[in-house]
Backbone as CSV, one residue per row, in Angstrom:
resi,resn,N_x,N_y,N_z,CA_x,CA_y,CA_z,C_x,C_y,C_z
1,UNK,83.485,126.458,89.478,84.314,125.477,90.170,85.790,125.797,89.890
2,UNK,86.681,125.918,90.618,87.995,126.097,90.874,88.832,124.751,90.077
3,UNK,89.623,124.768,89.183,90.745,124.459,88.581,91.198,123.745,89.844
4,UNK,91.270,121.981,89.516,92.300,121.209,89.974,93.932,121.965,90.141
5,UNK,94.567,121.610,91.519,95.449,122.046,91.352,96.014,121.435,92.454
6,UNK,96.848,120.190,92.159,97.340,119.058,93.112,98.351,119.677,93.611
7,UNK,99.229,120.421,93.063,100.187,120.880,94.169,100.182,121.614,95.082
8,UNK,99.025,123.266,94.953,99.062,124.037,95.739,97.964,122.835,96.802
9,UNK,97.066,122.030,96.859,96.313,121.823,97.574,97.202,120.491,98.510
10,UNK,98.435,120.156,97.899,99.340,118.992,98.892,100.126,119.932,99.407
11,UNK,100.496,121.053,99.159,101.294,121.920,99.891,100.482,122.413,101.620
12,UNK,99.121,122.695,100.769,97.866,123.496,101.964,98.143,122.109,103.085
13,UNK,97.999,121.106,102.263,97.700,119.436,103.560,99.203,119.768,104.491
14,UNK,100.369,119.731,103.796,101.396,119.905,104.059,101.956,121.084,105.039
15,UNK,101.164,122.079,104.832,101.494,123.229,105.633,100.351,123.515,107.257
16,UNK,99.148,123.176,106.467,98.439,123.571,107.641,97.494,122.600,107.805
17,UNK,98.185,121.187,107.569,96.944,120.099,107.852,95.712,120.153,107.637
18,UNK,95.274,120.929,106.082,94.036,121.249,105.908,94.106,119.450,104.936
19,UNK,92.744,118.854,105.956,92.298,117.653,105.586,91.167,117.497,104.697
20,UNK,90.646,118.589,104.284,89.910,119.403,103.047,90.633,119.155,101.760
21,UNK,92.084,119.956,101.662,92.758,119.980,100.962,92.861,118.506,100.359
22,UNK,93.917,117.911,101.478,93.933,116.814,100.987,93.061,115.421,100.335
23,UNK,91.564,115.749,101.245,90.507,115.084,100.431,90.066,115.746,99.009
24,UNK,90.297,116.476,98.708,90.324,117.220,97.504,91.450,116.844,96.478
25,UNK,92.477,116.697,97.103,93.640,115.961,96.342,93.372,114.772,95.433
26,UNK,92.934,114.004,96.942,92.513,112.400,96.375,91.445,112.446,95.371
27,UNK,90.166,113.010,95.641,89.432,113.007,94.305,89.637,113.744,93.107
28,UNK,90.756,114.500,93.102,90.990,115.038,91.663,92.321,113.897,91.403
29,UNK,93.172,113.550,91.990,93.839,112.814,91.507,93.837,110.752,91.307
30,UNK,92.730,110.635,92.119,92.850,109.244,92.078,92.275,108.970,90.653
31,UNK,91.194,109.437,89.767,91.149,108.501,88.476,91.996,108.560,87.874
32,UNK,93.233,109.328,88.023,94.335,109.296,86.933,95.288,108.435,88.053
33,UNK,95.722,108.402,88.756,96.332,107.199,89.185,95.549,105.579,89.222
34,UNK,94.157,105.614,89.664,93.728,104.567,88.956,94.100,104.006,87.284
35,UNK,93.632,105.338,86.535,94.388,104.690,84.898,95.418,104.159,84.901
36,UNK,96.615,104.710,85.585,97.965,104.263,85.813,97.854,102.953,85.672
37,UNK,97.226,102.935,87.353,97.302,101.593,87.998,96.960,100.411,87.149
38,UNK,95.848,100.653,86.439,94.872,99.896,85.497,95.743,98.887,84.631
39,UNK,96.758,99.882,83.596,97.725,100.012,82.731,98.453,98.976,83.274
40,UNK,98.787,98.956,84.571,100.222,98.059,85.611,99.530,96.856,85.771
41,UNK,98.409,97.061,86.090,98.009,95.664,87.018,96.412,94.644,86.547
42,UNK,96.005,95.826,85.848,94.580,94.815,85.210,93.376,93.897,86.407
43,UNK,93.801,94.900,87.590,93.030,94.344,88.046,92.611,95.294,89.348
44,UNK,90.735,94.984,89.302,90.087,96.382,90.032,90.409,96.087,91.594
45,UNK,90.254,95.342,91.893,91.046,95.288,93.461,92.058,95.897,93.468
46,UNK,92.988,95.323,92.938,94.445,95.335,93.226,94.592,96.886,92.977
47,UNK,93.865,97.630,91.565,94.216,99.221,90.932,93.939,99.735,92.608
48,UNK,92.456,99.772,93.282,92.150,100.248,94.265,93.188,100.046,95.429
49,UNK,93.642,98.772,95.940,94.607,98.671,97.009,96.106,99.778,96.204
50,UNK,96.191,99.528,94.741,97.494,100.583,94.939,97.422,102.265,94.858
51,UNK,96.321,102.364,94.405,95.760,104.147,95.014,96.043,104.346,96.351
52,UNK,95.300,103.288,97.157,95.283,103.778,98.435,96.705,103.324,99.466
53,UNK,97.446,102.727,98.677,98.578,102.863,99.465,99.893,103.788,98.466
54,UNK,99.153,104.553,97.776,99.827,105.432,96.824,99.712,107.028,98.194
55,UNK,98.294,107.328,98.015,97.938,108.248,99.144,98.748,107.602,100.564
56,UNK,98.798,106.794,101.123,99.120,106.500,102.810,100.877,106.448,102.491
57,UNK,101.392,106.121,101.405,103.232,106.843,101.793,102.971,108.171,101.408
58,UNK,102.641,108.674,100.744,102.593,110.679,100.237,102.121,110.628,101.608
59,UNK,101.724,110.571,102.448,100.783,111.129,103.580,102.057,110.983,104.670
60,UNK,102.454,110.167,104.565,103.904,109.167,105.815,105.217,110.148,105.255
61,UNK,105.106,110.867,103.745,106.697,111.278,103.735,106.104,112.474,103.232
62,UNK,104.980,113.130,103.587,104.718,114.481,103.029,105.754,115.356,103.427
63,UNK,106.257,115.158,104.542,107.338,116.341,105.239,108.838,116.150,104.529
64,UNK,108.689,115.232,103.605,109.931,114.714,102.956,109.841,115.107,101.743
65,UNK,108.983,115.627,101.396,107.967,116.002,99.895,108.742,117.399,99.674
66,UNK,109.629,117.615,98.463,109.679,119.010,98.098,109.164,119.795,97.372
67,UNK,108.385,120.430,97.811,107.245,120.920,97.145,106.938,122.396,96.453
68,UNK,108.843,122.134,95.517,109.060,123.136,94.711,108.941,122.341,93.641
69,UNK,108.563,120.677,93.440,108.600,119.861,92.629,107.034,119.621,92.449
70,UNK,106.628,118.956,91.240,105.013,118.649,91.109,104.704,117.525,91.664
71,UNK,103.549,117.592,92.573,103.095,116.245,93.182,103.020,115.150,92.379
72,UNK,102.007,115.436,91.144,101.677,114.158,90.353,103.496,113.293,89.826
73,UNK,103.466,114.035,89.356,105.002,112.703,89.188,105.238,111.971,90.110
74,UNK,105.428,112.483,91.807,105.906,111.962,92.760,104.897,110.799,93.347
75,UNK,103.588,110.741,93.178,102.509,110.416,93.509,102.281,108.824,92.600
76,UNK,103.125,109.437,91.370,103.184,108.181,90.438,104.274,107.575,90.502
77,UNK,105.320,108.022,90.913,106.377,107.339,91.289,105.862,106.329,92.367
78,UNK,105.291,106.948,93.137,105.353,105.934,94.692,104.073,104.992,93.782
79,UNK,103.365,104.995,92.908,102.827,103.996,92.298,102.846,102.942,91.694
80,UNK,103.964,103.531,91.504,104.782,102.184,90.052,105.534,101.642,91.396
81,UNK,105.894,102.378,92.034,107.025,101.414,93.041,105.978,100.369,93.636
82,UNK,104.834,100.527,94.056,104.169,99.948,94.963,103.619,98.826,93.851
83,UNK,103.167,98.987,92.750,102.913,98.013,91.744,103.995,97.178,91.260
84,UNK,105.205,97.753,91.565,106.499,96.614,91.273,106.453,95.468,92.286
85,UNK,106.823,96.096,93.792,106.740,95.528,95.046,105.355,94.085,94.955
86,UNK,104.581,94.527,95.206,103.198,93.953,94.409,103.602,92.802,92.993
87,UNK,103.929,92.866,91.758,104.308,92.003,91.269,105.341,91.057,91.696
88,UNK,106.338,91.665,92.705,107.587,90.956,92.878,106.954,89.796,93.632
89,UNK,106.127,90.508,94.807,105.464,89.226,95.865,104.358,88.663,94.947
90,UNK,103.524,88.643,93.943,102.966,88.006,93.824,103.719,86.735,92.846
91,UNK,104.865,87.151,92.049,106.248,86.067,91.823,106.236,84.900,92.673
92,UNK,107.025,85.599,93.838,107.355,85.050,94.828,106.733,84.038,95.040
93,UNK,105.285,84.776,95.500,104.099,83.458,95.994,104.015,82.716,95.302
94,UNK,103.903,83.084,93.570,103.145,81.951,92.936,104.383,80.923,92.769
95,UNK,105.221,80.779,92.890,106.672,80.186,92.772,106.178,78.616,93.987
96,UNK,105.815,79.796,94.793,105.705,78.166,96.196,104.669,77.231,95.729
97,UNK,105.476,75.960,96.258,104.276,75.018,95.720,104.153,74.396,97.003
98,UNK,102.572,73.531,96.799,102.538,73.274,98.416,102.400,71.660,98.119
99,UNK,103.628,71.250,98.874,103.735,69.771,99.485,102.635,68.762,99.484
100,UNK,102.961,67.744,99.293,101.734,67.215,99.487,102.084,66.600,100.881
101,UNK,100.740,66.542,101.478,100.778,65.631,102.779,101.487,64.755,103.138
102,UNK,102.474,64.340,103.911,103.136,63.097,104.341,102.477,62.486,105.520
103,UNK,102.019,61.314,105.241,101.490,60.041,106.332,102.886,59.926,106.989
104,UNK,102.248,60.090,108.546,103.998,58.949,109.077,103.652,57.645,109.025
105,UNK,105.380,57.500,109.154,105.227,55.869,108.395,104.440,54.975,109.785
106,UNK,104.040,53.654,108.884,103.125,53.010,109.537,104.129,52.122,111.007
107,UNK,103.783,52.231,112.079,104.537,51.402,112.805,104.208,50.132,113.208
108,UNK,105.510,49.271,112.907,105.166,47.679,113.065,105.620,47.471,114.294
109,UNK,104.611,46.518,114.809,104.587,46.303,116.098,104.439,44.748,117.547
C-alpha cells in the first residue's frame, strides 16, 4: 500500500480533477481532522458537520490553494475557522430568549 500523501494527491484533484485522488484525500485525512475537531467541539455531529464543510471550502478555493505549501495545515486552518464561526453562532443563539406569549388585551364592550 502506497504512503499517504495529502499533498501530491490535492495537487492530482487540483490539476486533473482526479476525483480518486481526492476521495483518497478525505479518507487519509479526515480521522485526523476529526481528532482536531473532537478537541474543538466535543461533539460527534457537530466533529462530522465540521470535516465536511472543512473538505467543501478546500474544494470551493482549491484553485486558490498554493500548492508549494502543505495541505494539512491549510485544511486545519479552514477547520478551526469553521469551528470558531460555529461557536460564535451557537453564542449568539443561545443568548436569545424567547418571549413569552402576549394575550391581546381583553376588549370591553
Amino acid at each position: 500500500m502506497a504512503e499517504f500523501d495529502p499533498d501530491q494527491l490535492f495537487r492530482r484533484y487540483v490539476q486533473r480533477r482526479d476525483v480518486g485522488a481526492l476521495g483518497e484525500l478525505f479518507d487519509g485525512a479526515a480521522p485526523q481532522l476529526a481528532r482536531v475537531a473532537w478537541h474543538l467541539v466535543h461533539d460527534a455531529a457537530e466533529v462530522e458537520d465540521l470535516v465536511q464543510a472543512t473538505f467543501l471550502t478546500a474544494l470551493d478555493s482549491a484553485e486558490k490553494f498554493d500548492a508549494r505549501r502543505p495541505v494539512m495545515p491549510w485544511l486545519l486552518g479552514i477547520l478551526a475557522n469553521h469551528a470558531r464561526n460555529a461557536r460564535r453562532t451557537a453564542a449568539r443563539d443561545s443568548g436569545l430568549r424567547v418571549l413569552p406569549r402576549l394575550e391581546p388585551p381583553a376588549l370591553h364592550g
